[in-house]
CSV table of C-alpha atoms in Angstrom, one decimal:
chain,number,residue,atom,x,y,z
Y,93,MET,CA,1.7,23.4,5.4
Y,94,LEU,CA,-0.4,23.9,8.6
Y,95,TYR,CA,2.2,21.8,10.4
Y,96,TYR,CA,4.9,24.4,9.6
Y,97,LEU,CA,2.6,27.3,10.3
Y,98,PHE,CA,1.7,26.1,13.8
Y,99,GLU,CA,5.3,25.1,14.5
Y,100,TYR,CA,6.3,28.7,13.7
Y,101,LEU,CA,3.5,30.1,15.9
Y,102,GLU,CA,4.5,27.9,18.7
Y,103,GLN,CA,8.2,28.8,18.6
Y,104,GLN,CA,7.7,32.5,18.0
Y,105,TYR,CA,4.6,33.4,20.0
Y,106,GLN,CA,3.7,30.3,22.1
Y,107,LEU,CA,0.2,30.5,20.7
Y,108,PRO,CA,-2.1,28.4,22.9
Y,109,GLY,CA,-3.0,25.1,21.2
Y,110,ALA,CA,-0.3,25.4,18.5
Y,111,SER,CA,1.8,22.7,20.2
Y,112,LEU,CA,-0.9,20.2,19.4
Y,113,PHE,CA,0.5,20.0,15.8
Y,114,GLN,CA,3.6,18.5,17.2
Y,115,PHE,CA,1.7,15.4,18.3
Y,116,LEU,CA,1.5,12.7,15.6
Y,117,THR,CA,-1.8,11.3,16.9
Y,118,PHE,CA,-3.5,14.8,16.7
Y,119,ARG,CA,-2.3,15.4,13.1
Y,120,ALA,CA,-3.3,11.8,12.1
Y,121,ALA,CA,-6.8,12.3,13.6
Y,122,LEU,CA,-7.2,15.6,11.6
Y,123,ALA,CA,-5.9,13.9,8.5
Y,124,VAL,CA,-8.4,11.0,8.6
Y,125,LEU,CA,-11.3,13.4,9.3
Y,126,ILE,CA,-10.4,15.9,6.6
Y,127,SER,CA,-9.9,13.1,4.0
Y,128,LEU,CA,-13.2,11.5,4.9
Y,129,LEU,CA,-15.0,14.9,4.5
Y,130,ILE,CA,-13.3,15.6,1.2
Y,131,ALA,CA,-14.1,12.1,-0.2
Y,132,VAL,CA,-17.8,12.3,0.9
Y,133,VAL,CA,-18.5,16.0,0.1
Y,134,TYR,CA,-16.4,16.6,-3.0
Y,135,GLY,CA,-16.7,13.0,-4.2
Y,136,LYS,CA,-20.2,13.7,-5.4
Y,137,ARG,CA,-19.0,16.7,-7.4
Y,138,VAL,CA,-16.3,14.5,-9.0
Y,139,ILE,CA,-19.0,11.9,-9.9
Y,140,LEU,CA,-21.2,14.5,-11.5
Y,141,PHE,CA,-18.3,15.9,-13.4
Y,142,LEU,CA,-17.4,12.4,-14.7
Y,143,GLN,CA,-21.0,11.9,-15.7
Y,144,LYS,CA,-21.1,15.2,-17.5
Y,145,LYS,CA,-18.0,14.3,-19.5
Y,146,GLN,CA,-19.5,10.9,-20.1
Y,147,ILE,CA,-16.6,9.1,-18.5
Y,148,GLY,CA,-18.4,5.8,-18.0
Y,149,GLU,CA,-17.3,2.3,-17.6
Y,150,SER,CA,-17.5,0.1,-20.7
Y,151,ILE,CA,-18.6,-3.3,-19.5
Y,152,ARG,CA,-17.5,-6.5,-21.2
Y,153,ASP,CA,-20.2,-9.2,-21.4
Y,154,LEU,CA,-19.0,-11.9,-19.0
Y,155,GLY,CA,-22.4,-13.4,-18.4
Y,156,LEU,CA,-22.5,-12.2,-14.8
Y,157,ASP,CA,-25.6,-11.2,-12.9
Y,158,GLY,CA,-26.3,-7.5,-12.8
Y,159,GLN,CA,-23.4,-6.8,-15.1
Y,160,LYS,CA,-25.3,-4.9,-17.8
Y,161,GLN,CA,-26.9,-2.5,-15.3
Y,162,LYS,CA,-23.4,-1.2,-14.5
Y,163,ALA,CA,-22.7,0.0,-18.0
Y,164,GLY,CA,-22.1,3.8,-18.1
Y,165,THR,CA,-21.3,4.0,-14.3
Y,166,PRO,CA,-18.6,6.7,-14.0
Y,167,THR,CA,-15.1,5.5,-13.6
Y,168,MET,CA,-11.7,7.1,-12.8
Y,169,GLY,CA,-13.1,7.5,-9.2
Y,170,GLY,CA,-9.5,6.8,-8.0
Y,171,LEU,CA,-9.2,10.6,-8.4
Y,172,ILE,CA,-11.3,11.0,-5.3
Y,173,ILE,CA,-9.0,8.7,-3.3
Y,174,ILE,CA,-5.9,10.6,-4.6
Y,175,MET,CA,-7.4,14.1,-3.9
Y,176,SER,CA,-8.7,13.2,-0.5
Y,177,THR,CA,-5.4,11.7,0.6
Y,178,LEU,CA,-3.0,14.4,-0.7
Y,179,VAL,CA,-4.8,17.4,0.6
Y,180,PRO,CA,-4.6,16.5,4.3
Y,181,VAL,CA,-1.1,15.2,3.8
Y,182,LEU,CA,0.0,18.6,2.4
Y,183,LEU,CA,-1.7,20.3,5.3
Y,184,PHE,CA,-0.6,18.1,8.3
Y,185,ALA,CA,2.4,16.0,7.4
Y,186,ASP,CA,6.1,16.9,7.6
Y,187,LEU,CA,6.8,17.4,3.9
Y,188,LYS,CA,10.5,17.2,4.5
Y,189,ASN,CA,10.3,13.7,5.6
Y,190,ILE,CA,11.8,11.3,3.0
Y,191,TYR,CA,9.2,8.6,3.5
Y,192,VAL,CA,6.3,11.1,3.0
Y,193,ILE,CA,7.9,12.4,-0.1
Y,194,LEU,CA,8.4,8.9,-1.5
Y,195,LEU,CA,4.7,8.0,-0.9
Y,196,ILE,CA,3.5,11.2,-2.5
Y,197,ILE,CA,5.7,10.4,-5.6
Y,198,THR,CA,4.3,6.8,-5.6
Y,199,MET,CA,0.7,8.0,-5.4
Y,200,LEU,CA,1.1,10.5,-8.3
Y,201,TRP,CA,3.2,8.1,-10.4
Y,202,MET,CA,0.8,5.2,-10.2
Y,203,GLY,CA,-2.1,7.6,-10.5
Y,204,VAL,CA,-0.8,8.9,-13.8
Y,205,ILE,CA,-0.3,5.4,-15.2
Y,206,GLY,CA,-3.8,4.4,-14.1
Y,207,PHE,CA,-5.2,7.6,-15.5
Y,208,ILE,CA,-3.6,7.0,-18.9
Y,209,ASP,CA,-5.0,3.4,-18.9
Y,210,ASP,CA,-8.5,4.6,-18.1
Y,211,TYR,CA,-8.2,7.4,-20.7
Y,212,ILE,CA,-7.4,5.0,-23.5
Y,213,LYS,CA,-10.2,2.7,-22.5
Y,214,ILE,CA,-12.8,5.5,-22.4
Y,215,PHE,CA,-11.8,8.0,-25.0
Y,216,LYS,CA,-10.0,5.8,-27.4
Y,217,LYS,CA,-12.6,3.1,-27.1
Y,218,ASP,CA,-9.9,0.5,-26.6
Y,219,LYS,CA,-11.1,-2.0,-23.9
Y,220,LYS,CA,-7.5,-3.3,-23.4
Y,221,GLY,CA,-6.3,0.2,-22.3
Y,222,LEU,CA,-2.6,0.9,-21.9
Y,223,LYS,CA,-0.5,-2.0,-23.3
Y,224,GLY,CA,0.7,-4.4,-20.6
Y,225,ARG,CA,4.3,-3.8,-21.3
Y,226,PHE,CA,4.0,-0.1,-20.7
Y,227,LYS,CA,2.1,-0.6,-17.5
Y,228,ILE,CA,4.7,-3.0,-16.3
Y,229,MET,CA,7.5,-0.7,-17.4
Y,230,GLY,CA,5.9,2.1,-15.3
Y,231,GLN,CA,5.7,-0.1,-12.2
Y,232,VAL,CA,9.3,-1.3,-12.7
Y,233,VAL,CA,10.6,2.3,-13.0
Y,234,LEU,CA,8.7,3.2,-9.8
Y,235,GLY,CA,10.1,0.2,-8.0
Y,236,LEU,CA,13.6,1.2,-9.2
Y,237,ILE,CA,13.2,4.8,-7.8
Y,238,VAL,CA,11.8,3.5,-4.5
Y,239,GLY,CA,14.6,0.9,-4.2
Y,240,ILE,CA,17.3,3.4,-5.0
Y,241,VAL,CA,16.0,6.0,-2.5
Y,242,LEU,CA,15.5,3.5,0.3
Y,243,TYR,CA,19.0,2.0,-0.2
Y,244,PHE,CA,21.1,5.1,-0.8
Y,245,HIS,CA,19.3,8.0,0.9
Y,246,PRO,CA,21.2,9.0,4.1
Y,247,LEU,CA,18.1,9.5,6.2
Y,248,VAL,CA,16.7,6.0,5.5
Y,249,THR,CA,18.2,4.3,8.6
Y,250,MET,CA,17.6,2.0,11.4
Y,251,LYS,CA,18.7,2.4,15.0
Y,252,GLU,CA,20.8,-0.2,16.8
Y,253,LYS,CA,19.5,-1.3,20.1
Y,254,ASP,CA,20.9,0.2,23.2
Y,255,SER,CA,23.1,-2.2,25.1
Y,256,SER,CA,25.0,-2.5,28.4
Y,257,ILE,CA,28.7,-3.3,28.9
Y,258,ILE,CA,30.7,-4.2,32.0
Y,259,THR,CA,33.9,-2.2,32.3
Y,260,GLU,CA,37.2,-3.3,33.8
Y,261,GLN,CA,36.1,-1.5,37.0
Y,262,PHE,CA,33.0,-3.7,37.1
Y,263,THR,CA,30.7,-0.8,36.4
Y,264,VAL,CA,27.8,-1.0,34.0
Y,265,GLU,CA,27.7,1.5,31.3
Y,266,ARG,CA,24.9,2.2,28.9
Y,267,VAL,CA,25.9,2.2,25.2
Y,268,ILE,CA,23.4,4.2,23.1
Y,269,GLY,CA,22.6,2.6,19.8
Y,270,LYS,CA,23.5,4.5,16.6
Y,271,GLU,CA,21.6,5.0,13.4
Y,272,LYS,CA,22.9,3.1,10.5
Y,273,LYS,CA,22.1,2.1,6.9
Y,274,SER,CA,20.7,-1.4,6.7
Y,275,VAL,CA,18.7,-3.6,4.4
Y,276,ARG,CA,17.5,-5.9,7.1
Y,277,THR,CA,13.9,-6.8,7.4
Y,278,ASN,CA,11.6,-8.6,9.8
Y,279,VAL,CA,10.7,-12.3,9.3
Y,280,PRO,CA,7.3,-13.2,10.8
Y,281,PHE,CA,6.9,-16.2,13.1
Y,282,PHE,CA,10.6,-16.7,13.8
Y,283,LYS,CA,12.3,-15.9,17.1
Y,284,ASN,CA,15.5,-14.6,15.4
Y,285,ASN,CA,13.3,-12.5,13.2
Y,286,GLU,CA,15.9,-10.7,11.0
Y,287,LEU,CA,16.7,-11.2,7.4
Y,288,ASP,CA,19.6,-9.2,5.9
Y,289,TYR,CA,19.5,-8.9,2.1
Y,290,ALA,CA,23.2,-8.3,2.2
Y,291,ASP,CA,23.6,-12.0,3.3
Y,292,PHE,CA,22.5,-13.2,-0.1
Y,293,ILE,CA,25.6,-11.6,-1.7
Y,294,ALA,CA,28.1,-11.8,1.2
Y,295,TRP,CA,29.2,-15.3,0.2
Y,296,ALA,CA,30.9,-13.9,-2.9
Y,297,GLY,CA,33.7,-12.5,-0.7
Y,298,ASP,CA,34.8,-9.8,1.8
Y,299,GLY,CA,33.3,-6.4,1.1
Y,300,MET,CA,30.6,-7.7,-1.1
Y,301,GLU,CA,27.9,-6.5,1.4
Y,302,LYS,CA,28.1,-3.0,-0.2
Y,303,TYR,CA,26.6,-4.5,-3.3
Y,304,ALA,CA,23.5,-5.6,-1.5
Y,305,TRP,CA,21.5,-3.2,-3.7
Y,306,LEU,CA,21.8,-5.8,-6.4
Y,307,ILE,CA,19.4,-7.9,-4.4
Y,308,PHE,CA,17.4,-5.3,-2.6
Y,309,ILE,CA,16.3,-3.2,-5.5
Y,310,PRO,CA,15.1,-6.1,-7.7
Y,311,VAL,CA,13.1,-7.3,-4.6
Y,312,VAL,CA,11.5,-3.9,-4.3
Y,313,ILE,CA,10.6,-3.8,-8.0
Y,314,LEU,CA,9.0,-7.3,-7.7
Y,315,ILE,CA,6.9,-6.3,-4.7
Y,316,VAL,CA,5.7,-3.0,-6.1
Y,317,THR,CA,4.7,-4.7,-9.4
Y,318,ALA,CA,3.1,-7.7,-7.8
Y,319,VAL,CA,1.0,-5.8,-5.2
Y,320,SER,CA,0.0,-3.1,-7.7
Y,321,ASN,CA,-1.3,-5.7,-10.2
Y,322,GLY,CA,-2.9,-7.7,-7.3
Y,323,ALA,CA,-5.0,-4.7,-6.3
Y,324,ASN,CA,-5.9,-4.1,-9.9
Y,325,LEU,CA,-7.2,-7.7,-10.2
Y,326,THR,CA,-9.2,-7.3,-7.0
Y,327,ASP,CA,-11.1,-4.3,-8.3
Y,328,GLY,CA,-13.9,-6.2,-10.0
Y,329,ILE,CA,-17.0,-5.8,-7.9
Y,330,ASP,CA,-18.5,-3.0,-5.9
Y,331,GLY,CA,-16.5,-2.1,-2.7
Y,332,LEU,CA,-14.1,-5.1,-2.8
Y,333,ALA,CA,-10.8,-3.4,-3.6
Y,334,ALA,CA,-11.5,-0.2,-1.6
Y,335,GLY,CA,-12.7,-2.1,1.5
Y,336,SER,CA,-10.0,-4.7,1.5
Y,337,SER,CA,-7.4,-2.0,1.0
Y,338,ALA,CA,-8.7,0.1,3.9
Y,339,ILE,CA,-8.2,-2.9,6.2
Y,340,ILE,CA,-4.6,-3.5,4.9
Y,341,VAL,CA,-3.7,0.2,5.2
Y,342,LEU,CA,-5.0,0.5,8.8
Y,343,THR,CA,-2.9,-2.5,9.7
Y,344,LEU,CA,0.2,-1.0,8.1
Y,345,GLY,CA,-0.6,2.2,10.1
Y,346,ILE,CA,-0.2,0.1,13.3
Y,347,PHE,CA,3.2,-1.2,12.0
Y,348,ALA,CA,4.3,2.3,11.1
Y,349,TRP,CA,3.3,3.6,14.6
Y,350,VAL,CA,5.2,0.9,16.5
Y,351,SER,CA,8.2,0.9,14.2
Y,352,GLY,CA,8.5,4.7,14.7
Y,353,ASN,CA,8.3,4.5,18.5
Y,354,ILE,CA,11.5,3.5,20.2
Y,355,GLN,CA,9.7,2.1,23.3
Y,356,PHE,CA,7.2,0.0,21.4
Y,357,SER,CA,9.7,-1.3,18.9
Y,358,ASN,CA,12.0,-2.3,21.7
Y,359,TYR,CA,9.2,-4.1,23.6
Y,360,LEU,CA,8.1,-5.9,20.5
Y,361,ASP,CA,11.6,-6.7,19.4
Y,362,ILE,CA,11.2,-5.1,16.0
Y,363,PHE,CA,13.4,-2.6,14.2
Y,364,TYR,CA,13.2,1.0,15.4
Y,365,ILE,CA,13.1,3.1,12.2
Y,366,PRO,CA,13.7,6.8,12.9
Y,367,ARG,CA,11.3,9.3,11.2
Y,368,VAL,CA,9.0,6.5,10.0
Y,369,GLY,CA,6.3,7.5,12.5
Y,370,GLU,CA,5.4,10.4,10.1
Y,371,LEU,CA,3.9,7.8,7.8
Y,372,VAL,CA,1.0,7.5,10.3
Y,373,VAL,CA,-0.3,10.9,9.0
Y,374,PHE,CA,-0.2,9.8,5.4
Y,375,ILE,CA,-1.7,6.4,6.2
Y,376,ALA,CA,-4.5,8.0,8.2
Y,377,ALA,CA,-5.3,10.3,5.2
Y,378,PHE,CA,-5.1,7.4,2.8
Y,379,ALA,CA,-7.4,5.2,5.0
Y,380,GLY,CA,-9.9,8.1,5.3
Y,381,GLY,CA,-9.9,8.5,1.5
Y,382,LEU,CA,-10.6,4.8,0.9
Y,383,VAL,CA,-13.4,4.7,3.5
Y,384,GLY,CA,-14.9,7.9,2.1
Y,385,PHE,CA,-14.7,6.5,-1.4
Y,386,LEU,CA,-16.7,3.5,-0.2
Y,387,TRP,CA,-19.6,5.9,0.5
Y,388,TYR,CA,-20.1,6.0,-3.3
Y,389,ASN,CA,-18.5,2.7,-4.3
Y,390,ALA,CA,-20.5,0.3,-2.0
Y,391,PHE,CA,-23.1,-1.7,-3.8
Y,392,PRO,CA,-24.7,-0.5,-6.0
Y,393,ALA,CA,-21.7,1.6,-7.0
Y,394,GLN,CA,-22.2,5.1,-8.1
Y,395,VAL,CA,-18.6,5.3,-9.3
Y,396,PHE,CA,-15.8,2.9,-10.0
Y,397,MET,CA,-12.2,3.6,-9.0
Y,398,GLY,CA,-10.8,2.4,-12.4
Y,399,ASP,CA,-7.1,1.7,-12.8
Y,400,THR,CA,-6.5,5.3,-11.7
Y,401,GLY,CA,-7.4,4.0,-8.2
Y,402,SER,CA,-6.5,0.3,-8.1
Y,403,LEU,CA,-2.9,0.7,-9.5
Y,404,THR,CA,-2.3,3.6,-7.1
Y,405,ILE,CA,-3.7,1.7,-4.1
Y,406,GLY,CA,-1.5,-1.3,-4.7
Y,407,GLY,CA,1.6,0.8,-5.3
Y,408,VAL,CA,1.2,2.8,-2.1
Y,409,ILE,CA,0.5,-0.3,0.0
Y,410,ALA,CA,3.7,-2.1,-1.4
Y,411,VAL,CA,5.9,1.0,-0.7
Y,412,ILE,CA,4.5,1.4,2.9
Y,413,ALA,CA,5.2,-2.3,3.6
Y,414,ILE,CA,8.7,-2.1,2.3
Y,415,ILE,CA,9.4,1.1,4.3
Y,416,VAL,CA,8.3,-0.4,7.6
Y,417,ARG,CA,10.2,-3.6,6.9
Y,418,LYS,CA,7.1,-5.8,6.7
Y,419,GLU,CA,7.3,-6.8,3.0
Y,420,LEU,CA,7.5,-10.5,4.0
Y,421,LEU,CA,4.1,-10.2,5.6
Y,422,ILE,CA,2.5,-9.2,2.3
Y,423,PRO,CA,1.3,-12.7,1.3
Y,424,ILE,CA,-0.6,-12.8,4.6
Y,425,LEU,CA,-1.7,-9.2,5.0
Y,426,CYS,CA,-2.5,-8.7,1.4
Y,427,GLY,CA,-4.0,-12.3,1.2
Y,428,ILE,CA,-7.0,-11.1,-0.8
Y,429,PHE,CA,-4.8,-9.6,-3.5
Y,430,PHE,CA,-2.6,-12.7,-3.4
Y,431,ALA,CA,-5.5,-15.0,-3.8
Y,432,GLU,CA,-7.0,-13.0,-6.7
Y,433,SER,CA,-3.6,-13.0,-8.5
Y,434,ILE,CA,-3.0,-16.7,-7.8
Y,435,SER,CA,-6.4,-17.6,-9.1
Y,436,VAL,CA,-5.7,-15.9,-12.4
Y,437,MET,CA,-2.3,-17.5,-12.8
Y,438,LEU,CA,-3.6,-21.0,-12.0
Y,439,GLN,CA,-6.6,-20.5,-14.3
Y,440,VAL,CA,-4.4,-19.4,-17.3
Y,441,GLY,CA,-1.7,-21.9,-16.6
Y,442,TYR,CA,-4.0,-24.9,-16.3
Y,443,PHE,CA,-6.0,-23.8,-19.4
Y,444,LYS,CA,-2.9,-23.6,-21.5
Y,445,HIS,CA,-1.5,-26.9,-20.1
Y,446,THR,CA,-4.7,-28.9,-20.7
Y,447,LYS,CA,-5.2,-27.4,-24.2
Y,448,LYS,CA,-1.7,-28.4,-25.2
Y,449,LYS,CA,-2.1,-31.9,-23.7
Y,450,PHE,CA,-5.7,-32.7,-24.5
Y,451,GLY,CA,-6.5,-30.3,-27.3
Y,452,GLU,CA,-9.2,-28.6,-25.2
Y,453,GLY,CA,-8.5,-26.1,-22.5
Y,454,LYS,CA,-10.0,-26.8,-19.0
Y,455,ARG,CA,-10.6,-24.5,-16.1
Y,456,ILE,CA,-10.0,-24.8,-12.3
Y,457,PHE,CA,-12.5,-21.9,-11.5
Y,458,LEU,CA,-15.7,-21.1,-13.2
Y,459,MET,CA,-14.1,-17.7,-13.9
Y,460,ALA,CA,-11.0,-15.8,-12.7
Y,461,PRO,CA,-10.2,-13.6,-10.7
Y,462,LEU,CA,-11.6,-15.5,-7.7
Y,463,HIS,CA,-14.5,-13.1,-7.0
Y,464,HIS,CA,-16.0,-13.8,-10.4
Y,465,HIS,CA,-16.0,-17.6,-9.5
Y,466,TYR,CA,-18.4,-16.9,-6.7
Y,467,GLN,CA,-20.5,-14.6,-8.9
Y,468,LYS,CA,-20.8,-17.5,-11.3
Y,469,LYS,CA,-22.0,-19.6,-8.4
Y,470,LEU,CA,-24.8,-17.0,-8.0
Y,471,TYR,CA,-23.6,-15.4,-4.8
Y,472,HIS,CA,-24.8,-11.8,-4.4
Y,473,GLU,CA,-22.1,-9.2,-4.8
Y,474,SER,CA,-22.7,-7.8,-1.3
Y,475,LYS,CA,-22.2,-11.3,0.2
Y,476,ILE,CA,-19.0,-11.9,-1.7
Y,477,VAL,CA,-17.6,-8.5,-0.7
Y,478,THR,CA,-18.6,-8.8,3.0
Y,479,ARG,CA,-17.0,-12.3,3.3
Y,480,PHE,CA,-13.8,-11.1,1.6
Y,481,TRP,CA,-13.7,-8.2,4.1
Y,482,ILE,CA,-14.1,-10.6,6.9
Y,483,ILE,CA,-11.3,-12.8,5.6
Y,484,GLY,CA,-9.2,-9.6,5.2
Y,485,ILE,CA,-9.8,-8.6,8.8
Y,486,LEU,CA,-8.8,-12.1,10.0
Y,487,LEU,CA,-5.6,-11.9,7.9
Y,488,ALA,CA,-4.9,-8.4,9.4
Y,489,VAL,CA,-5.3,-9.8,12.9
Y,490,VAL,CA,-2.9,-12.6,12.1
Y,491,SER,CA,-0.4,-10.1,10.7
Y,492,ILE,CA,-0.6,-8.0,13.9
Y,493,VAL,CA,-0.2,-11.1,16.1
Y,494,THR,CA,3.1,-11.8,14.3
Y,495,LEU,CA,4.5,-9.0,16.3
Y,496,LYS,CA,4.5,-11.3,19.4
Y,497,ILE,CA,4.2,-14.9,18.1
Y,498,ARG,CA,7.6,-16.2,17.1
């Protein structure tokens, strides 16, 4: 809103300083500052409200150190992240930008699903929360919406590279690249780093490329569902999900910045995606909200994010990665989420297999998800979280390095 106000003041009255709001970096800086302040200042009020309404976490007895002391800690703290992100986005972002609109929808959609899940757990006294099939259904529908918008919306484009041609008169002419619809994406570590989803259906005959949505949309649904559930599984100990997510989000902010800048994208040989630079404002606000939430969620946590936060975080991260065409980097960049999810799948699969084969189920880990395995080995929560953060930073650096290593 302030973005449009100062744009008007600049155009009509040349108000000194109003032109600053045309600079992406200035608006991103304001967004991260405001989101941090909202999370830290108003976060306390949200926590007190949750305590007053007795919206506390019901802890299952898993035999973990310090677990019982956490009973009654306010949950639904994801509301702090959502609030502190959306307020600066509404103030400083271009709300006509299709990517910003899509991320706002994603945040609200996943926030509602998570809120319903937390509500059932707390007020209906059902520890299982929202039934899994309804949760998955909500994630699938969101993935469907995101996939349809990214495939069919006319403003979701990529720009072809400028090229030079030699005419019959032996003069060099510059051919300016055009914007066009495309479902290509970047492939890390390869020199010819392009993958076109349309190629997976082109073999069926001429003109089949127009049905590339049959491949693209299911891929989007899979990514949104997987990353959202991965973030949900990671939210198990104080500060782990919020800190790991902040690292991922800041890295995606770098990708959005270079993908939305024609000079950087040309130098790094990645896709130039018009209008995607506006995501930097949303990402800055989101990162500020996550870091601000850590003020109260770091050990010992004064509030838990609940599914209201974890499902929202995973959904937003997935959609940003798809928008900036870096979804194939998710196993690396979101390596913490990936490891947590894999640990659960391996644990459950191996237990069922050994029970069927030997009559007694065996386990690979002392407990899954992975962070609980280290708790069972009597590592302190703070040490587990810090080491996971360090691994997350290393994975983020590797992800950024893929821009040049091919």
